[in-house]
Amino acid sequence: MKPPLSTRIARRTLGGLPAPRFAVSYEPRLPVPMADGVELLADHYFPEAAEPQDFPTLLVRSPYGRGFPWAALYGTALAEQGFHVLIQSARGTAGSGGVFQPWRDDGPDGRATLVWLRRQAWFDGRLGLVGPSAMAYAQWALAADPPPELKAMVVHVPLHNPHGFFHRNGLFALEDALIATTAVQTQHLGARRFLGATLRLARAMKGIVRSGAPLEAYARAMGGSPTFLTGAAAHPDPGDGYWQGTDLLDAADGLTVPTLVVSGWADVALDQALQQYGRLPAGHRSLLVGPWTHTTAFQRGVAMVLAESAAWLRGHLADPVPPKERVQVALGGTGEWRDLSAWPPAAVPVSWYPHPDGSLVREPPPTDTTADSTAGTVRHDPADPTPSIGGSGLGHKAGVRDNTALERRDDVLVFTGAPLTEAVEVIGSVAAEMLVDPGAGAACATLFVRLCDVDERGRSWNVCDGVTRVTGADAAHRPVAVTVAMSSTAHRFLPGHRIRVQISGGAHPRFAATQEAFRVEVRSGSAIVLPVV
């Protein structure tokens, strides 16, 4: 039978994809038995061929349902390129049996699904995996013990470490946690239920995050709060037994299954994606990082993402000559793409130092003044926390944004370099090496540091950022050395533009704000270190 009309309409909205090679047929709601007898439902999309022929199979395991947008993105768009595509709903979702337990059943259920696939007449022994976010996590769960049939993987905006999603350098990722929870809870129930819940959350978000107990406020607004959200929030320590066995990064070590890693510079999973790529062995990996967030990779980036994915899968599953390993990155500030020989590329670490007059310069302050001189003071008022604008996130306001209004606040320190006389390209990991005095008893203090590009009109555009907790100083107020990892970027600061650094006490509600006020002195000698190529 033909795929549903809604799926065919959704597929027609995906412009810029490779031309279809085959018409597509569809078998819905196939029961797939698991090892414990529970049955999971799957939809099978396949090419209509004039003559009998074998096609490789792609497996997509989803906690988000099998319909919109996955049916069009993966089911029809890839089946028409010459693949069997099996989209399967995880336990307890979209009609599948059992109880949904995030991060616990992906490995065993993936292996049981392969047992079922081996019995299907249309399965020819060539298997690829594809999917984003939690679907990418399901791929890593199967790749931890890769079956011989597995010949290729494409992980889109991929997660391998759920703790690292919920907790970023000691801070709870409040806004992303609420958005992700709503998606997991409702997207598998259909587009209407998902859209309704998303709108309800958007209307309630401001009140939720301003509450002293946001998870309780979320439960009241949304009609409940799942145990995986409350459990994640209650276990901030990655070494806690709650998280045992959930970090799957080791699956990438020595994995010879050719894997394409796709992410975006404002993707919440960027750091995890780059870790995965770094652990995969050379010769079996490629990297694509675009100017996208976690969600816009499948909106304005969908044509490139799906074209590269289809080419990778076809090259390793069907073509006689596989594609070459590549590193493709979008170069911020230019609209250009850059092919790199490696990630990260060779770069020179260049330090820029904030000075008390608000300047940002290459020359460090005199060594005899760094211990006592203060570049500025960060303060946090729990009644009016520093707001989050842009950056990585799941919300619709994530990504590159004008920070000018944010920088007018008196709780945001701003340090700006002189107009550049020549372009500066920064490609790689950015970090801030801070000397701070959080004051006695300020154990809850945090630091948020952001790199910005100020254009010739004076608009300040965020490039990358990071956050960390700061422990209290001793009674003598000796400064504490703190490294703030600010993720990675590829950005060209153009001539006439200025490099700017923001320092504040948080970015709420992107990161949950503490309910205690604090002040942190930023000492001279602090620096932001840029990898300049």
XYZ file of C-alpha atoms in Angstrom:
533
model
C 0.000 0.000 0.000
C 0.978 3.637 -0.436
C 2.215 5.625 2.564
C -0.507 7.755 4.198
C -1.526 10.926 2.398
C -0.226 13.052 5.260
C 3.207 11.451 4.879
C 3.243 12.001 1.115
C 2.273 15.650 1.585
C 4.976 16.096 4.231
C 7.525 14.535 1.886
C 6.636 17.029 -0.850
C 7.468 19.897 1.505
C 11.062 18.659 1.854
C 12.675 20.636 -0.933
C 16.184 20.222 -2.268
C 16.449 16.457 -1.713
C 17.900 14.080 -4.299
C 15.432 13.105 -7.005
C 13.460 9.943 -6.133
C 14.801 6.786 -7.723
C 11.812 4.598 -6.798
C 8.177 4.860 -5.839
C 7.545 3.796 -2.249
C 5.204 1.245 -0.659
C 4.493 0.743 3.005
C 3.543 -1.934 5.546
C 2.254 -0.404 8.788
C 2.144 -1.678 12.380
C 4.303 -4.777 12.009
C 4.639 -6.541 15.400
C 8.263 -7.237 16.300
C 8.761 -9.546 19.315
C 11.387 -8.725 21.931
C 13.319 -11.238 23.996
C 10.823 -10.984 26.875
C 7.771 -11.436 24.627
C 6.810 -7.766 24.453
C 5.892 -6.680 20.921
C 7.057 -3.380 19.440
C 5.310 -1.869 16.435
C 7.200 -0.916 13.280
C 6.370 0.572 9.886
C 8.175 -0.788 6.832
C 8.833 1.493 3.831
C 10.337 -0.049 0.719
C 11.113 0.751 -2.932
C 8.821 -0.440 -5.688
C 11.115 -2.063 -8.252
C 10.096 -3.137 -11.757
C 12.355 -6.185 -11.466
C 13.121 -8.203 -8.319
C 16.246 -6.880 -6.627
C 17.793 -6.656 -3.206
C 17.940 -3.427 -1.243
C 19.841 -2.745 1.985
C 17.864 -2.032 5.153
C 17.904 1.019 7.413
C 16.673 0.741 10.996
C 15.265 3.754 12.861
C 14.339 3.147 16.519
C 12.240 5.990 17.910
C 10.659 7.066 21.215
C 8.988 9.928 19.297
C 6.518 7.899 17.279
C 6.600 6.678 13.694
C 4.574 9.444 12.043
C 5.345 13.126 11.536
C 8.070 14.052 10.724
C 9.956 10.745 10.739
C 7.735 8.987 8.200
C 8.597 11.605 5.584
C 12.186 12.374 6.670
C 13.342 8.777 6.920
C 10.567 6.483 5.691
C 9.738 7.863 2.254
C 12.773 10.091 1.617
C 15.218 7.194 2.104
C 13.083 4.377 0.708
C 12.797 6.287 -2.561
C 16.608 6.257 -2.708
C 16.691 2.456 -2.686
C 16.466 1.312 0.943
C 14.129 -0.742 3.047
C 13.383 1.518 6.028
C 12.016 0.096 9.276
C 10.811 2.756 11.728
C 10.138 1.140 15.085
C 8.526 2.635 18.191
C 10.338 2.151 21.480
C 8.692 0.345 24.383
C 5.624 2.017 25.787
C 5.318 4.509 22.901
C 3.021 4.792 19.869
C 1.292 1.460 20.459
C 4.363 -0.609 21.310
C 4.036 -2.848 24.352
C 5.948 -2.600 27.586
C 6.968 0.380 29.688
C 9.057 3.254 28.384
C 12.360 3.383 30.268
C 14.757 5.875 28.684
C 18.354 4.689 28.224
C 17.646 1.177 29.551
C 16.174 -0.999 26.805
C 17.741 0.285 23.590
C 20.508 -2.307 23.445
C 18.479 -5.473 24.140
C 15.543 -4.326 22.025
C 17.800 -3.360 19.130
C 19.372 -6.824 19.164
C 15.948 -8.509 19.346
C 14.828 -6.438 16.369
C 17.809 -7.697 14.392
C 16.822 -11.293 15.213
C 13.418 -10.519 13.683
C 14.982 -8.827 10.657
C 17.038 -11.908 9.881
C 13.801 -13.829 9.381
C 12.365 -11.373 6.869
C 12.570 -12.408 3.199
C 13.375 -8.833 2.156
C 16.359 -8.454 4.521
C 19.549 -9.238 2.580
C 22.053 -8.926 5.426
C 23.082 -5.303 4.807
C 22.049 -3.073 7.702
C 22.445 0.650 8.308
C 21.318 2.770 11.235
C 20.097 6.366 11.049
C 18.319 8.857 13.299
C 18.702 11.915 15.518
C 19.041 12.642 19.230
C 17.517 9.775 21.258
C 17.331 7.752 18.025
C 21.088 8.224 17.709
C 21.419 7.024 21.306
C 19.607 3.840 20.235
C 22.211 3.429 17.479
C 25.089 3.643 19.939
C 23.343 1.092 22.168
C 23.356 -1.418 19.298
C 26.860 -0.447 18.180
C 28.222 -1.206 21.664
C 28.092 -4.838 20.523
C 27.868 -4.430 16.744
C 26.263 -7.268 14.811
C 28.048 -8.476 11.663
C 25.240 -7.141 9.458
C 25.841 -3.543 10.577
C 27.699 -1.805 7.725
C 27.021 1.936 8.204
C 25.658 4.483 10.674
C 24.496 8.090 10.448
C 24.017 9.804 13.798
C 22.164 13.120 13.538
C 22.529 15.668 16.391
C 23.558 12.643 18.441
C 23.425 12.001 22.177
C 25.362 9.270 23.935
C 25.332 10.596 27.515
C 21.954 11.512 29.064
C 23.593 12.953 32.183
C 25.549 15.336 29.981
C 22.319 16.494 28.377
C 20.579 17.272 31.651
C 23.592 18.638 33.525
C 26.108 20.980 31.857
C 29.248 21.478 33.943
C 27.292 21.252 37.181
C 24.262 23.285 36.049
C 20.844 21.766 35.359
C 19.777 22.512 31.765
C 16.289 23.556 32.845
C 14.716 24.844 29.638
C 16.056 22.040 27.445
C 15.009 19.436 30.008
C 11.410 20.686 30.000
C 11.213 20.916 26.199
C 12.757 17.480 25.686
C 10.491 15.906 28.284
C 7.411 17.344 26.602
C 8.573 15.976 23.237
C 9.242 12.494 24.615
C 5.934 12.437 26.465
C 3.694 13.610 23.626
C 5.281 13.397 20.168
C 4.558 9.671 19.877
C 0.863 10.429 20.500
C 0.549 12.273 17.187
C 1.166 15.702 15.729
C -1.967 17.280 17.218
C -1.226 16.170 20.782
C 2.425 17.151 20.419
C 1.613 20.598 19.038
C -0.947 21.190 21.772
C 1.510 20.239 24.509
C 4.255 22.356 22.940
C 1.988 25.409 22.871
C 0.851 24.773 26.442
C 4.461 24.583 27.601
C 5.352 27.767 25.714
C 2.525 29.646 27.427
C 3.472 28.292 30.845
C 7.268 28.428 30.513
C 7.803 31.876 32.019
C 5.823 31.013 35.144
C 7.454 27.601 35.431
C 11.041 28.820 35.313
C 10.351 31.733 37.654
C 8.955 29.349 40.241
C 11.132 28.361 43.138
C 10.202 24.746 42.341
C 10.133 24.544 38.522
C 9.623 20.797 38.206
C 6.573 20.940 40.456
C 5.298 23.921 38.456
C 5.883 21.955 35.244
C 3.860 19.035 36.606
C 0.962 21.357 37.463
C 1.026 23.056 34.081
C 1.417 19.898 31.997
C -0.637 17.457 34.042
C 2.251 15.451 35.420
C 6.005 14.990 35.422
C 7.640 11.720 34.354
C 10.041 9.932 36.644
C 12.918 10.240 34.181
C 12.771 14.055 34.496
C 12.577 14.151 38.278
C 15.167 11.384 38.508
C 17.594 13.201 36.219
C 17.225 16.429 38.196
C 17.714 14.636 41.494
C 21.011 13.020 40.445
C 23.482 15.739 39.382
C 26.548 13.573 40.033
C 27.573 11.626 36.899
C 29.066 8.945 39.148
C 25.730 8.309 40.842
C 24.407 4.783 40.374
C 21.309 6.264 38.726
C 23.372 6.866 35.593
C 25.262 3.555 35.605
C 25.577 2.111 32.120
C 23.907 5.067 30.372
C 27.019 6.741 28.922
C 27.666 4.952 25.613
C 30.700 6.888 24.389
C 32.903 3.814 24.700
C 30.877 2.248 21.865
C 32.745 4.535 19.462
C 36.177 3.283 20.542
C 37.640 1.207 17.740
C 34.267 0.924 15.965
C 34.994 0.072 12.354
C 31.407 0.587 11.194
C 31.643 3.664 8.920
C 29.864 6.469 10.774
C 28.792 9.931 9.666
C 28.376 12.357 12.586
C 26.097 15.350 11.926
C 25.654 18.301 14.279
C 25.334 22.094 14.391
C 27.258 24.893 16.064
C 24.193 25.673 18.223
C 23.203 22.033 18.748
C 22.754 20.999 22.389
C 24.489 17.755 21.402
C 27.506 19.410 19.709
C 30.024 18.535 22.413
C 28.804 14.936 22.512
C 28.889 14.705 18.708
C 32.501 15.901 18.598
C 33.422 13.439 21.343
C 31.919 10.620 19.294
C 33.785 11.682 16.186
C 37.021 11.953 18.164
C 36.698 8.416 19.512
C 35.891 6.805 16.155
C 38.966 5.455 14.376
C 40.347 7.377 11.410
C 39.273 5.938 8.082
C 35.807 5.010 9.338
C 34.250 8.394 10.054
C 33.082 11.684 8.599
C 31.887 14.880 10.247
C 29.353 17.491 9.138
C 28.697 20.535 11.336
C 26.341 23.194 10.025
C 24.964 26.565 11.170
C 22.127 24.775 12.931
C 20.494 24.094 16.257
C 19.286 20.675 17.386
C 16.023 21.234 15.493
C 16.910 23.509 12.564
C 19.206 20.807 11.206
C 15.918 19.266 9.994
C 14.408 22.557 8.881
C 16.720 24.865 6.959
C 19.442 22.207 7.003
C 17.288 19.275 5.920
C 18.306 19.192 2.248
C 22.018 18.998 2.989
C 21.626 16.671 5.970
C 19.525 14.125 4.104
C 21.558 14.334 0.888
C 24.833 13.718 2.749
C 23.212 10.969 4.815
C 21.780 9.157 1.803
C 25.107 9.369 -0.018
C 26.969 7.974 3.006
C 24.532 5.101 3.491
C 24.322 4.214 -0.181
C 28.101 4.444 -0.523
C 28.751 1.986 2.300
C 25.755 -0.304 1.808
C 25.319 -0.499 -1.969
C 27.997 1.215 -4.055
C 31.220 -0.590 -4.982
C 33.377 2.401 -3.971
C 32.589 3.901 -0.544
C 32.733 7.674 -0.007
C 35.900 9.258 1.279
C 36.256 10.479 4.832
C 35.466 14.215 5.125
C 35.235 17.001 7.686
C 32.801 19.692 6.518
C 32.029 22.681 8.721
C 30.047 25.871 8.242
C 32.246 28.913 8.809
C 30.326 31.384 10.933
C 30.393 35.039 9.960
C 30.705 34.187 6.270
C 27.989 31.828 5.072
C 30.767 29.635 3.655
C 31.558 25.941 4.100
C 35.055 24.692 4.780
C 36.574 21.274 4.136
C 39.147 20.501 6.824
C 41.855 17.870 6.813
C 41.077 16.977 10.438
C 39.031 17.959 13.456
C 40.197 19.879 15.257
C 42.576 21.469 12.744
C 46.009 22.701 13.713
C 45.610 26.047 15.489
C 47.559 28.496 17.625
C 46.043 29.228 21.048
C 45.774 33.011 21.337
C 44.804 34.640 24.645
C 42.728 37.807 24.919
C 42.620 39.556 28.290
C 39.727 41.582 29.748
C 40.838 44.869 31.359
C 39.029 47.015 33.943
C 38.248 49.710 31.349
C 36.136 47.206 29.344
C 38.760 46.582 26.695
C 39.833 43.169 25.436
C 43.479 43.062 24.418
C 46.219 40.624 23.494
C 48.620 41.932 26.155
C 48.268 40.498 29.664
C 48.267 42.916 32.608
C 51.530 43.338 34.544
C 52.187 40.292 36.694
C 52.549 42.372 39.854
C 48.934 43.593 39.569
C 46.965 40.485 38.620
C 46.407 39.260 42.166
C 44.756 42.482 43.391
C 43.350 44.196 40.291
C 39.712 43.502 39.439
C 38.504 43.495 35.839
C 34.894 43.633 37.022
C 32.334 42.120 39.369
C 29.608 39.664 38.397
C 26.483 39.682 40.529
C 23.417 37.443 40.598
C 20.007 38.518 41.844
C 17.642 35.518 42.087
C 14.677 37.883 41.693
C 16.060 39.070 38.334
C 18.509 36.460 36.982
C 20.545 37.200 33.881
C 18.402 35.925 30.986
C 19.538 33.519 28.304
C 19.532 34.762 24.722
C 20.458 32.495 21.821
C 23.163 29.860 22.031
C 22.653 26.106 21.968
C 19.189 24.962 22.940
C 15.965 23.270 21.915
C 13.815 26.395 22.051
C 12.851 28.438 19.002
C 15.027 31.342 20.211
C 18.212 29.249 20.206
C 21.030 29.907 17.761
C 22.762 33.131 16.767
C 21.007 36.213 18.179
C 21.725 39.913 18.659
C 22.983 40.279 22.237
C 22.968 44.084 22.338
C 20.017 44.391 24.749
C 21.453 41.706 27.031
C 24.778 43.518 27.191
C 23.087 46.698 28.460
C 22.198 44.969 31.726
C 24.278 45.954 34.717
C 24.792 42.294 35.699
C 26.644 41.504 32.451
C 30.316 42.373 32.101
C 31.376 43.238 28.555
C 34.947 43.416 27.250
C 35.501 44.455 23.634
C 38.543 44.446 21.377
C 39.518 47.146 18.917
C 38.239 46.903 15.322
C 40.169 44.196 13.505
C 42.468 45.239 10.699
C 42.473 41.742 9.209
C 40.275 38.671 9.466
C 40.727 36.277 12.403
C 39.597 32.667 11.947
C 38.807 30.712 15.097
C 38.298 26.975 14.589
C 38.309 24.495 17.461
C 37.566 24.444 21.185
C 37.288 27.781 22.994
C 37.911 28.204 26.717
C 38.072 30.945 29.327
C 40.857 30.742 31.905
C 39.416 32.781 34.751
C 40.867 34.108 38.012
C 37.931 34.834 40.293
C 37.087 35.597 43.905
C 33.586 34.286 44.638
C 33.712 35.553 48.222
C 33.362 33.612 51.442
C 30.346 31.329 51.573
C 29.457 31.708 47.894
C 29.676 28.017 47.079
C 26.669 28.272 44.757
C 28.235 30.871 42.453
C 28.278 30.297 38.694
C 30.031 31.885 35.744
C 28.677 32.148 32.210
C 31.177 33.270 29.562
C 30.289 34.015 25.949
C 32.307 34.917 22.849
C 30.621 37.425 20.507
C 31.284 39.011 17.129
C 30.457 42.739 17.042
C 29.711 43.913 13.512
C 30.310 47.365 12.039
C 26.818 48.470 13.094
C 27.575 47.628 16.721
C 25.376 44.523 16.889
C 26.792 41.754 19.058
C 26.251 38.197 17.744
C 26.955 35.176 19.952
C 29.513 32.670 18.673
C 29.947 30.134 21.497
C 29.704 30.021 25.273
C 30.023 27.945 28.420
C 29.021 27.831 32.061
C 30.497 26.373 35.225
C 30.136 26.377 38.988
C 32.635 28.262 41.136
C 33.610 27.104 44.603
C 34.124 29.604 47.412
C 37.416 31.380 48.025
C 39.313 31.144 51.282
C 39.202 33.760 54.041
C 42.176 35.599 52.524
C 40.197 36.062 49.281
C 42.937 34.574 47.172
C 41.692 34.165 43.592
C 40.507 30.793 42.342
C 41.565 29.546 38.908
C 38.543 28.330 36.935
C 38.413 26.969 33.387
C 35.149 27.550 31.550
C 34.856 25.231 28.554
C 32.994 27.196 25.871
C 32.338 24.399 23.380
C 33.701 24.542 19.823
C 33.218 26.777 16.847
C 34.356 27.657 13.354
C 34.035 31.404 12.886
C 35.698 34.188 10.935
C 35.819 37.624 12.546
C 35.899 39.994 9.582
C 38.001 43.160 9.241
C 36.225 46.034 10.956
C 34.485 43.677 13.386
C 35.406 43.433 17.061
C 35.884 40.429 19.326
C 33.813 40.653 22.495
C 33.551 38.594 25.677
C 30.550 38.590 28.009
C 30.804 37.414 31.599
C 27.750 37.018 33.823
C 26.367 34.978 36.694
C 24.205 32.714 34.561
C 21.850 32.333 31.603
C 18.348 31.614 32.885
C 16.289 29.545 32.086
C 18.755 27.806 29.807
C 20.549 26.884 33.022
C 18.630 26.787 36.292
C 19.476 29.832 38.422
C 20.364 29.442 42.060
C 17.967 30.974 44.569
C 20.846 32.598 46.472
C 22.394 35.933 45.579
C 26.139 36.074 44.950
C 28.920 38.327 43.733
C 32.070 37.153 41.951
C 35.080 39.346 41.295
C 36.817 38.672 37.994
C 40.514 39.360 38.514
C 42.930 40.786 35.992
C 44.907 38.008 34.378
C 41.763 36.185 33.297
C 41.804 35.316 29.602
C 39.764 33.812 26.821
C 41.807 31.414 24.700
C 40.921 31.230 21.003
C 42.230 28.559 18.591
C 43.343 30.733 15.683
C 44.116 29.091 12.329
